[in-house]
């Protein structure tokens, strides 16, 4: 009989129940969507911040003392180099997954006819390589330097005789796209290169020429050598522990060290890189690393507060509607009372009805909410958001609490009703 | 005359009916006002945040340091007048930091070094990401050295060093300084020595020899581009260069964040519209009996219609005004929490919010009222 009454209530008062269902459904959709979005908004914004370029600079330990600032270093004398063949090991560190992109640079000077020497750089553009674990990766400056404005065709990582020229250099020396340049190598031989692209970076690279590693080795004679590596990694904002560790990792206690090592702080990623590449010195570029942390924290906080607001508003909307719905049914409840229904039985009946509706609303709302989060993610960030199962229990718990709290005051009021008064019509 | 009296009496009756339906059915009216209030609050709060985010976040993004640098053009060096000229061109309120560097070759402990003569405090303001172990200079004989130099010369904060160099006449000078801070940036600044600009000028006796001016400007991408264009067109002494990596990325991240908030705002608006709609539907349809009675007493359809619409307008104006006030409180506290700055009350958004709420409420009442007006008085009054 109980179930028949509930079924009857749900199906007979179809329009009223549909409105309730729809509200719960919308509320759940919004809550699920927002929770999903807020859950990985940090990762997504972090990914976007990668457009600021590398946050870690790797050089040779012996070479790190006085760098090539303001033309202080002449020639290629006495420089120590890292090995290109060591680079794939970077993808074998504990936080390998967080290493988004990196690019090696071999910097040297070349001569063009009788003009003053030009700074040339060999690098990876879009290089395929295999990590020690056998996975394939693609990396290079094409992804690392997204803000570069490239006129022409970006180079390939092959031995083709092509170069990219910085815009300032091109203007200064009157070089234009499609020209052929004669560059003199370390052995005095001339090599002819086609200018395949002219790029504008807004920094010192605009005075340099870029070429593939193979060509750089050919011109400089420095086989398997690189001067430095720029690396872009997803990192966790620094806290007090990270700052202590950055001074000296060995000063940490064993548990602190483990925590630090297993968190993606920029200092722990640097530490791990130094341990896989011989003679490497990895340093965070503070301009990028520090600022990222600030912005990430602020963004997360904004999204969290917005989520709280939307959760509260959907909670209020749902409970508002439920109490309105319950008040409307005073006549029905008066009748039930007149027929001898006990207070408890009536409450049970009403709650079961509402909860039955809520279950349907929450489940369908969860599905659409997840879809909705995916759509937001695709539209805004161009990538899908992962399915987060933990959101389901959170959302269902919240909605059920809201539904119960929303209906209780109204139900209590109804129980005080006098059947005679209600049935008579006030 | 009689006509006028009737009209006045009609108007009086209308007002009384409106007032009584608003006050006598308190709980139902509260429910309706409440749903409008939530809608207005969320919409106004989110819109304010949406408009505020680029402004506030843009300040945060200045943590990345200079987004425009200025180089000499048709002259070898820039001067302090050029710095003043740039300050006036950019506008004091849009500058988050501006600084200048003049580079000198010197020797310290017989090692060749480069001194960057600058206003150290301004440099730190322009590049807030600088990590200075120790502190900023207290007086003009305090200097900051890069981490690389500290490692090379085994220097600590508080150590004293002597800087050797040649002045404009080729005569040697020697001056002692106290290291007040060691700078870490991860970049080339770590191999520089930072000395007060005026102190260095006294030592070298040279004219202004500023090599580069760095500025951190509170403008979006278009604003920076137009500034770059304007200065390069107006000045034949200065070449502005946009730091593309900083300006471009800021624009990308900010526009994504704004898009995210916008989408959320639209969805919340939809949700609250549905809520208001359902509440109004319920509120009107339960008053079919009342409508039936009015009809039976001879009320014209448009009179009933007008009454209900005025009721919903009063409700929505009332609800949305409270909602706007609450929404402002919300955005204010978000802004204070996240950015430690307040927000301004945006009147246009407020007016738009109230307007949107009134329109939503009226639209959502029209349909149920129309439906309710078709009832046959006899059927409704008899009790179905």
mmCIF file of C-alpha atoms in Angstrom, chain A residues 66-411:
data_model
loop_
_atom_site.group_PDB
_atom_site.id
_atom_site.type_symbol
_atom_site.label_atom_id
_atom_site.label_comp_id
_atom_site.label_asym_id
_atom_site.label_seq_id
_atom_site.Cartn_x
_atom_site.Cartn_y
_atom_site.Cartn_z
ATOM 1 C CA UNK A 66 80.110 33.347 -15.395
ATOM 2 C CA UNK A 67 77.719 33.021 -18.252
ATOM 3 C CA UNK A 68 77.661 34.574 -21.624
ATOM 4 C CA UNK A 69 76.165 37.809 -20.428
ATOM 5 C CA UNK A 70 76.602 40.883 -22.592
ATOM 6 C CA UNK A 71 79.113 39.371 -24.938
ATOM 7 C CA UNK A 72 81.620 38.612 -22.230
ATOM 8 C CA UNK A 73 82.621 35.262 -23.618
ATOM 9 C CA UNK A 74 84.654 35.170 -26.754
ATOM 10 C CA UNK A 75 84.995 32.186 -28.990
ATOM 11 C CA UNK A 76 84.176 28.687 -27.914
ATOM 12 C CA UNK A 77 87.166 28.348 -25.666
ATOM 13 C CA UNK A 78 87.166 26.376 -22.539
ATOM 14 C CA UNK A 79 83.513 25.638 -22.320
ATOM 15 C CA UNK A 80 82.136 22.461 -20.863
ATOM 16 C CA UNK A 81 79.209 20.796 -22.541
ATOM 17 C CA UNK A 82 76.444 18.386 -21.663
ATOM 18 C CA UNK A 83 75.844 15.385 -23.894
ATOM 19 C CA UNK A 84 72.891 15.283 -26.215
ATOM 20 C CA UNK A 85 72.750 11.513 -25.823
ATOM 21 C CA UNK A 86 72.006 11.957 -22.093
ATOM 22 C CA UNK A 87 68.866 13.980 -22.697
ATOM 23 C CA UNK A 88 66.301 11.160 -23.037
ATOM 24 C CA UNK A 89 67.112 10.287 -19.418
ATOM 25 C CA UNK A 90 65.158 13.370 -18.389
ATOM 26 C CA UNK A 91 62.028 11.440 -19.251
ATOM 27 C CA UNK A 92 63.116 8.722 -16.815
ATOM 28 C CA UNK A 93 62.980 10.770 -13.605
ATOM 29 C CA UNK A 94 60.316 10.351 -10.929
ATOM 30 C CA UNK A 95 58.380 13.385 -12.187
ATOM 31 C CA UNK A 96 58.892 12.527 -15.870
ATOM 32 C CA UNK A 97 55.179 12.895 -16.485
ATOM 33 C CA UNK A 98 55.326 16.535 -15.345
ATOM 34 C CA UNK A 99 58.050 17.437 -17.831
ATOM 35 C CA UNK A 100 56.010 19.042 -20.583
ATOM 36 C CA UNK A 101 58.685 20.055 -23.058
ATOM 37 C CA UNK A 102 62.359 20.727 -23.280
ATOM 38 C CA UNK A 103 64.863 21.853 -25.875
ATOM 39 C CA UNK A 104 68.651 21.644 -25.919
ATOM 40 C CA UNK A 105 70.779 24.461 -27.304
ATOM 41 C CA UNK A 106 74.277 24.356 -28.699
ATOM 42 C CA UNK A 107 75.521 27.936 -28.910
ATOM 43 C CA UNK A 108 78.521 28.873 -31.018
ATOM 44 C CA UNK A 109 79.730 31.571 -33.360
ATOM 45 C CA UNK A 110 79.894 31.350 -37.119
ATOM 46 C CA UNK A 111 81.341 33.656 -39.723
ATOM 47 C CA UNK A 112 79.647 34.801 -42.853
ATOM 48 C CA UNK A 113 82.153 36.025 -45.379
ATOM 49 C CA UNK A 114 83.979 39.002 -43.869
ATOM 50 C CA UNK A 115 81.171 40.233 -41.573
ATOM 51 C CA UNK A 116 81.444 40.136 -37.787
ATOM 52 C CA UNK A 117 80.678 36.713 -36.268
ATOM 53 C CA UNK A 118 77.058 35.693 -35.774
ATOM 54 C CA UNK A 119 75.754 33.802 -32.781
ATOM 55 C CA UNK A 120 74.312 30.524 -34.008
ATOM 56 C CA UNK A 121 72.210 28.047 -32.087
ATOM 57 C CA UNK A 122 71.553 24.399 -32.801
ATOM 58 C CA UNK A 123 68.383 23.020 -31.271
ATOM 59 C CA UNK A 124 65.535 20.529 -31.497
ATOM 60 C CA UNK A 125 62.496 21.795 -33.316
ATOM 61 C CA UNK A 126 60.050 18.916 -33.128
ATOM 62 C CA UNK A 127 62.184 15.971 -32.230
ATOM 63 C CA UNK A 128 61.037 12.374 -31.720
ATOM 64 C CA UNK A 129 62.979 10.458 -29.138
ATOM 65 C CA UNK A 130 62.664 7.379 -26.980
ATOM 66 C CA UNK A 131 62.850 7.541 -23.191
ATOM 67 C CA UNK A 132 64.865 4.924 -21.248
ATOM 68 C CA UNK A 133 61.562 3.158 -20.551
ATOM 69 C CA UNK A 134 60.912 2.879 -24.263
ATOM 70 C CA UNK A 135 58.097 5.414 -24.611
ATOM 71 C CA UNK A 136 58.144 7.824 -27.534
ATOM 72 C CA UNK A 137 58.004 11.551 -27.038
ATOM 73 C CA UNK A 138 58.037 14.641 -29.221
ATOM 74 C CA UNK A 139 59.597 17.811 -27.915
ATOM 75 C CA UNK A 140 61.422 20.927 -29.005
ATOM 76 C CA UNK A 141 61.109 24.667 -29.402
ATOM 77 C CA UNK A 142 57.980 24.453 -31.509
ATOM 78 C CA UNK A 143 56.029 23.759 -28.312
ATOM 79 C CA UNK A 144 58.341 25.567 -25.929
ATOM 80 C CA UNK A 145 58.362 28.952 -27.660
ATOM 81 C CA UNK A 146 54.730 29.349 -28.589
ATOM 82 C CA UNK A 147 54.943 33.143 -28.669
ATOM 83 C CA UNK A 148 57.517 33.213 -31.463
ATOM 84 C CA UNK A 149 56.192 34.789 -34.595
ATOM 85 C CA UNK A 150 57.614 32.721 -37.433
ATOM 86 C CA UNK A 151 57.572 33.975 -41.008
ATOM 87 C CA UNK A 152 58.147 31.012 -43.284
ATOM 88 C CA UNK A 153 58.486 27.331 -42.493
ATOM 89 C CA UNK A 154 59.732 26.039 -39.150
ATOM 90 C CA UNK A 155 62.720 23.729 -39.618
ATOM 91 C CA UNK A 156 62.839 19.934 -39.357
ATOM 92 C CA UNK A 157 65.313 18.022 -37.210
ATOM 93 C CA UNK A 158 67.205 16.652 -40.187
ATOM 94 C CA UNK A 159 70.389 17.535 -41.949
ATOM 95 C CA UNK A 160 68.680 19.689 -44.603
ATOM 96 C CA UNK A 161 70.691 22.858 -45.276
ATOM 97 C CA UNK A 162 68.173 25.297 -43.868
ATOM 98 C CA UNK A 163 68.317 27.917 -41.128
ATOM 99 C CA UNK A 164 66.006 30.293 -39.262
ATOM 100 C CA UNK A 165 67.173 33.889 -38.849
ATOM 101 C CA UNK A 166 66.204 36.279 -36.050
ATOM 102 C CA UNK A 167 64.324 39.361 -37.200
ATOM 103 C CA UNK A 168 66.850 41.935 -35.892
ATOM 104 C CA UNK A 169 69.743 40.140 -37.496
ATOM 105 C CA UNK A 170 67.835 39.845 -40.758
ATOM 106 C CA UNK A 171 67.115 43.586 -40.752
ATOM 107 C CA UNK A 172 70.679 44.484 -39.828
ATOM 108 C CA UNK A 173 72.338 42.331 -42.452
ATOM 109 C CA UNK A 174 69.693 42.645 -45.116
ATOM 110 C CA UNK A 175 68.730 38.985 -45.136
ATOM 111 C CA UNK A 176 65.339 38.016 -46.473
ATOM 112 C CA UNK A 177 63.274 34.858 -46.701
ATOM 113 C CA UNK A 178 64.524 32.407 -49.337
ATOM 114 C CA UNK A 179 68.057 33.867 -49.477
ATOM 115 C CA UNK A 180 71.081 31.624 -49.469
ATOM 116 C CA UNK A 181 73.792 32.273 -46.881
ATOM 117 C CA UNK A 182 77.356 31.043 -46.883
ATOM 118 C CA UNK A 183 78.531 30.146 -43.395
ATOM 119 C CA UNK A 184 82.067 29.177 -42.532
ATOM 120 C CA UNK A 185 82.496 26.196 -40.234
ATOM 121 C CA UNK A 186 85.201 25.535 -37.622
ATOM 122 C CA UNK A 187 87.341 23.796 -40.222
ATOM 123 C CA UNK A 188 87.246 26.758 -42.601
ATOM 124 C CA UNK A 189 84.915 25.050 -45.068
ATOM 125 C CA UNK A 190 81.976 26.981 -46.451
ATOM 126 C CA UNK A 191 78.460 25.607 -46.192
ATOM 127 C CA UNK A 192 75.482 27.046 -48.007
ATOM 128 C CA UNK A 193 72.165 27.381 -46.123
ATOM 129 C CA UNK A 194 68.722 28.451 -47.252
ATOM 130 C CA UNK A 195 66.871 30.951 -45.033
ATOM 131 C CA UNK A 196 63.686 28.989 -44.476
ATOM 132 C CA UNK A 197 62.168 31.311 -41.870
ATOM 133 C CA UNK A 198 62.571 34.655 -40.144
ATOM 134 C CA UNK A 199 61.327 34.772 -36.564
ATOM 135 C CA UNK A 200 60.505 37.410 -33.989
ATOM 136 C CA UNK A 201 60.786 36.459 -30.330
ATOM 137 C CA UNK A 202 60.993 39.835 -28.572
ATOM 138 C CA UNK A 203 64.249 38.906 -26.834
ATOM 139 C CA UNK A 204 67.932 38.247 -27.473
ATOM 140 C CA UNK A 205 67.209 35.370 -29.872
ATOM 141 C CA UNK A 206 66.250 37.954 -32.485
ATOM 142 C CA UNK A 207 69.976 38.513 -33.106
ATOM 143 C CA UNK A 208 70.762 34.837 -33.649
ATOM 144 C CA UNK A 209 70.346 32.119 -36.233
ATOM 145 C CA UNK A 210 68.780 28.788 -35.402
ATOM 146 C CA UNK A 211 69.510 25.472 -37.090
ATOM 147 C CA UNK A 212 69.098 21.759 -36.515
ATOM 148 C CA UNK A 213 71.522 19.901 -34.236
ATOM 149 C CA UNK A 214 73.080 18.035 -37.159
ATOM 150 C CA UNK A 215 73.996 21.276 -38.899
ATOM 151 C CA UNK A 216 75.263 22.801 -35.659
ATOM 152 C CA UNK A 217 77.631 19.854 -35.164
ATOM 153 C CA UNK A 218 78.790 20.180 -38.755
ATOM 154 C CA UNK A 219 79.586 23.883 -38.332
ATOM 155 C CA UNK A 220 81.003 23.839 -34.804
ATOM 156 C CA UNK A 221 82.713 20.471 -34.754
ATOM 157 C CA UNK A 222 81.280 19.814 -31.295
ATOM 158 C CA UNK A 223 79.760 16.381 -31.739
ATOM 159 C CA UNK A 224 77.104 15.318 -29.204
ATOM 160 C CA UNK A 225 77.515 18.548 -27.227
ATOM 161 C CA UNK A 226 74.941 20.989 -25.910
ATOM 162 C CA UNK A 227 75.488 24.186 -23.957
ATOM 163 C CA UNK A 228 72.215 24.243 -22.097
ATOM 164 C CA UNK A 229 68.704 22.859 -21.939
ATOM 165 C CA UNK A 230 65.490 24.757 -21.314
ATOM 166 C CA UNK A 231 62.804 22.677 -19.708
ATOM 167 C CA UNK A 232 59.186 23.372 -18.983
ATOM 168 C CA UNK A 233 57.620 21.378 -16.148
ATOM 169 C CA UNK A 234 54.306 21.364 -14.328
ATOM 170 C CA UNK A 235 55.127 22.274 -10.768
ATOM 171 C CA UNK A 236 53.477 22.680 -7.391
ATOM 172 C CA UNK A 237 53.741 26.158 -5.867
ATOM 173 C CA UNK A 238 56.616 26.424 -3.387
ATOM 174 C CA UNK A 239 55.966 26.264 0.323
ATOM 175 C CA UNK A 240 58.219 26.517 3.334
ATOM 176 C CA UNK A 241 59.510 22.952 2.929
ATOM 177 C CA UNK A 242 60.417 23.558 -0.722
ATOM 178 C CA UNK A 243 62.305 26.706 0.206
ATOM 179 C CA UNK A 244 64.293 24.892 2.873
ATOM 180 C CA UNK A 245 65.024 22.054 0.474
ATOM 181 C CA UNK A 246 66.142 24.458 -2.244
ATOM 182 C CA UNK A 247 68.910 25.708 0.065
ATOM 183 C CA UNK A 248 70.210 22.238 0.810
ATOM 184 C CA UNK A 249 68.225 19.017 0.324
ATOM 185 C CA UNK A 250 70.577 17.159 2.636
ATOM 186 C CA UNK A 251 69.509 19.281 5.614
ATOM 187 C CA UNK A 252 66.018 17.749 5.590
ATOM 188 C CA UNK A 253 64.911 14.952 7.858
ATOM 189 C CA UNK A 254 64.221 11.626 6.155
ATOM 190 C CA UNK A 255 60.430 12.026 6.132
ATOM 191 C CA UNK A 256 60.676 15.643 4.995
ATOM 192 C CA UNK A 257 63.021 14.575 2.237
ATOM 193 C CA UNK A 258 60.573 11.909 1.066
ATOM 194 C CA UNK A 259 57.690 14.386 1.070
ATOM 195 C CA UNK A 260 59.779 16.886 -0.826
ATOM 196 C CA UNK A 261 61.112 14.331 -3.320
ATOM 197 C CA UNK A 262 57.630 13.016 -4.053
ATOM 198 C CA UNK A 263 56.044 16.450 -4.604
ATOM 199 C CA UNK A 264 56.464 18.234 -7.905
ATOM 200 C CA UNK A 265 58.255 21.261 -6.461
ATOM 201 C CA UNK A 266 60.485 22.926 -8.981
ATOM 202 C CA UNK A 267 63.444 22.308 -6.666
ATOM 203 C CA UNK A 268 62.804 18.573 -6.400
ATOM 204 C CA UNK A 269 62.463 18.254 -10.187
ATOM 205 C CA UNK A 270 65.780 20.111 -10.539
ATOM 206 C CA UNK A 271 67.345 17.758 -8.001
ATOM 207 C CA UNK A 272 66.127 14.695 -9.883
ATOM 208 C CA UNK A 273 67.397 16.021 -13.211
ATOM 209 C CA UNK A 274 70.812 16.669 -11.722
ATOM 210 C CA UNK A 275 70.941 13.110 -10.494
ATOM 211 C CA UNK A 276 70.263 11.522 -13.920
ATOM 212 C CA UNK A 277 72.396 13.763 -16.133
ATOM 213 C CA UNK A 278 76.109 13.723 -15.369
ATOM 214 C CA UNK A 279 77.605 17.129 -14.505
ATOM 215 C CA UNK A 280 74.299 18.931 -14.951
ATOM 216 C CA UNK A 281 73.271 21.973 -12.947
ATOM 217 C CA UNK A 282 69.505 22.526 -13.060
ATOM 218 C CA UNK A 283 68.226 25.876 -11.853
ATOM 219 C CA UNK A 284 64.671 27.157 -11.619
ATOM 220 C CA UNK A 285 64.036 30.297 -13.638
ATOM 221 C CA UNK A 286 62.417 32.264 -10.859
ATOM 222 C CA UNK A 287 60.614 34.679 -13.162
ATOM 223 C CA UNK A 288 58.504 31.804 -14.427
ATOM 224 C CA UNK A 289 58.513 29.380 -11.513
ATOM 225 C CA UNK A 290 57.649 31.889 -8.787
ATOM 226 C CA UNK A 291 54.993 33.827 -10.688
ATOM 227 C CA UNK A 292 53.228 30.642 -11.734
ATOM 228 C CA UNK A 293 52.682 29.666 -8.121
ATOM 229 C CA UNK A 294 51.106 33.028 -7.297
ATOM 230 C CA UNK A 295 48.744 32.987 -10.236
ATOM 231 C CA UNK A 296 47.788 29.346 -9.754
ATOM 232 C CA UNK A 297 46.855 29.906 -6.139
ATOM 233 C CA UNK A 298 44.753 32.963 -6.966
ATOM 234 C CA UNK A 299 42.948 31.230 -9.811
ATOM 235 C CA UNK A 300 42.138 28.206 -7.690
ATOM 236 C CA UNK A 301 40.797 30.420 -4.945
ATOM 237 C CA UNK A 302 38.540 32.366 -7.316
ATOM 238 C CA UNK A 303 37.126 29.198 -8.815
ATOM 239 C CA UNK A 304 36.602 27.677 -5.392
ATOM 240 C CA UNK A 305 34.665 30.708 -4.167
ATOM 241 C CA UNK A 306 32.557 30.763 -7.320
ATOM 242 C CA UNK A 307 31.827 27.064 -6.840
ATOM 243 C CA UNK A 308 30.743 27.666 -3.277
ATOM 244 C CA UNK A 309 28.417 30.431 -4.445
ATOM 245 C CA UNK A 310 26.853 28.284 -7.146
ATOM 246 C CA UNK A 311 26.486 25.370 -4.728
ATOM 247 C CA UNK A 312 24.736 27.584 -2.203
ATOM 248 C CA UNK A 313 22.493 29.078 -4.839
ATOM 249 C CA UNK A 314 21.458 25.729 -6.245
ATOM 250 C CA UNK A 315 20.908 24.418 -2.714
ATOM 251 C CA UNK A 316 18.669 27.367 -1.902
ATOM 252 C CA UNK A 317 16.808 27.043 -5.182
ATOM 253 C CA UNK A 318 16.090 23.376 -4.565
ATOM 254 C CA UNK A 319 15.013 23.721 -0.954
ATOM 255 C CA UNK A 320 12.919 26.741 -1.855
ATOM 256 C CA UNK A 321 11.032 24.765 -4.447
ATOM 257 C CA UNK A 322 10.578 21.769 -2.198
ATOM 258 C CA UNK A 323 9.088 23.786 0.611
ATOM 259 C CA UNK A 324 6.778 25.504 -1.858
ATOM 260 C CA UNK A 325 5.748 22.091 -3.155
ATOM 261 C CA UNK A 326 5.045 20.688 0.284
ATOM 262 C CA UNK A 327 2.991 23.692 1.388
ATOM 263 C CA UNK A 328 0.780 23.255 -1.636
ATOM 264 C CA UNK A 329 -0.187 19.797 -0.548
ATOM 265 C CA UNK A 330 -1.857 20.783 2.700
ATOM 266 C CA UNK A 331 -5.229 19.471 1.532
ATOM 267 C CA UNK A 332 -3.884 16.037 0.718
ATOM 268 C CA UNK A 333 -2.181 15.806 4.075
ATOM 269 C CA UNK A 334 -5.333 16.933 5.879
ATOM 270 C CA UNK A 335 -7.199 14.111 4.156
ATOM 271 C CA UNK A 336 -4.553 11.564 5.110
ATOM 272 C CA UNK A 337 -4.814 12.712 8.702
ATOM 273 C CA UNK A 338 -8.577 12.559 8.674
ATOM 274 C CA UNK A 339 -8.304 8.977 7.429
ATOM 275 C CA UNK A 340 -6.211 8.181 10.489
ATOM 276 C CA UNK A 341 -2.666 8.590 9.169
ATOM 277 C CA UNK A 342 -0.058 8.963 11.861
ATOM 278 C CA UNK A 343 2.362 11.921 11.750
ATOM 279 C CA UNK A 344 5.343 9.627 11.292
ATOM 280 C CA UNK A 345 3.729 7.700 8.457
ATOM 281 C CA UNK A 346 2.875 10.881 6.602
ATOM 282 C CA UNK A 347 6.385 12.281 6.970
ATOM 283 C CA UNK A 348 7.816 8.990 5.766
ATOM 284 C CA UNK A 349 5.547 9.029 2.747
ATOM 285 C CA UNK A 350 6.429 12.587 1.800
ATOM 286 C CA UNK A 351 10.146 12.077 2.298
ATOM 287 C CA UNK A 352 10.199 8.853 0.299
ATOM 288 C CA UNK A 353 8.494 10.582 -2.568
ATOM 289 C CA UNK A 354 10.913 13.474 -2.548
ATOM 290 C CA UNK A 355 13.946 11.223 -2.157
ATOM 291 C CA UNK A 356 12.807 8.990 -5.007
ATOM 292 C CA UNK A 357 12.657 12.063 -7.199
ATOM 293 C CA UNK A 358 15.989 13.243 -5.868
ATOM 294 C CA UNK A 359 17.734 9.952 -6.769
ATOM 295 C CA UNK A 360 16.604 10.228 -10.367
ATOM 296 C CA UNK A 361 17.504 13.919 -10.457
ATOM 297 C CA UNK A 362 20.963 13.407 -8.976
ATOM 298 C CA UNK A 363 21.881 10.524 -11.265
ATOM 299 C CA UNK A 364 20.792 12.241 -14.447
ATOM 300 C CA UNK A 365 22.271 15.520 -13.225
ATOM 301 C CA UNK A 366 25.600 13.835 -12.557
ATOM 302 C CA UNK A 367 25.775 12.511 -16.098
ATOM 303 C CA UNK A 368 24.938 15.834 -17.722
ATOM 304 C CA UNK A 369 27.154 17.704 -15.259
ATOM 305 C CA UNK A 370 30.122 15.590 -16.274
ATOM 306 C CA UNK A 371 29.340 16.205 -19.932
ATOM 307 C CA UNK A 372 28.983 19.883 -19.180
ATOM 308 C CA UNK A 373 32.389 19.992 -17.470
ATOM 309 C CA UNK A 374 33.839 18.304 -20.530
ATOM 310 C CA UNK A 375 32.277 20.869 -22.823
ATOM 311 C CA UNK A 376 33.633 23.743 -20.708
ATOM 312 C CA UNK A 377 37.038 22.133 -20.714
ATOM 313 C CA UNK A 378 36.980 21.637 -24.474
ATOM 314 C CA UNK A 379 35.720 25.125 -25.241
ATOM 315 C CA UNK A 380 37.966 26.991 -22.832
ATOM 316 C CA UNK A 381 41.117 24.931 -22.653
ATOM 317 C CA UNK A 382 40.857 22.729 -25.732
ATOM 318 C CA UNK A 383 41.319 19.503 -23.794
ATOM 319 C CA UNK A 384 38.946 17.010 -22.207
ATOM 320 C CA UNK A 385 38.431 16.879 -18.482
ATOM 321 C CA UNK A 386 39.003 13.527 -16.865
ATOM 322 C CA UNK A 387 36.160 11.613 -15.254
ATOM 323 C CA UNK A 388 36.304 12.149 -11.521
ATOM 324 C CA UNK A 389 34.287 9.546 -9.635
ATOM 325 C CA UNK A 390 34.877 11.220 -6.284
ATOM 326 C CA UNK A 391 32.506 13.995 -7.364
ATOM 327 C CA UNK A 392 29.490 11.636 -7.389
ATOM 328 C CA UNK A 393 29.423 10.847 -3.647
ATOM 329 C CA UNK A 394 30.108 14.488 -2.783
ATOM 330 C CA UNK A 395 27.320 15.763 -4.976
ATOM 331 C CA UNK A 396 24.791 13.110 -3.903
ATOM 332 C CA UNK A 397 25.549 13.768 -0.257
ATOM 333 C CA UNK A 398 25.131 17.503 -0.706
ATOM 334 C CA UNK A 399 21.900 17.228 -2.650
ATOM 335 C CA UNK A 400 20.317 14.782 -0.207
ATOM 336 C CA UNK A 401 21.188 17.011 2.713
ATOM 337 C CA UNK A 402 19.731 19.982 0.861
ATOM 338 C CA UNK A 403 16.574 18.087 -0.013
ATOM 339 C CA UNK A 404 16.055 16.901 3.553
ATOM 340 C CA UNK A 405 16.761 20.267 5.112
ATOM 341 C CA UNK A 406 14.587 21.983 2.530
ATOM 342 C CA UNK A 407 11.587 19.796 3.178
ATOM 343 C CA UNK A 408 11.739 19.383 6.960
ATOM 344 C CA UNK A 409 10.462 22.812 8.059
ATOM 345 C CA UNK A 410 7.589 22.664 5.606
ATOM 346 C CA UNK A 411 6.694 19.128 6.665
#
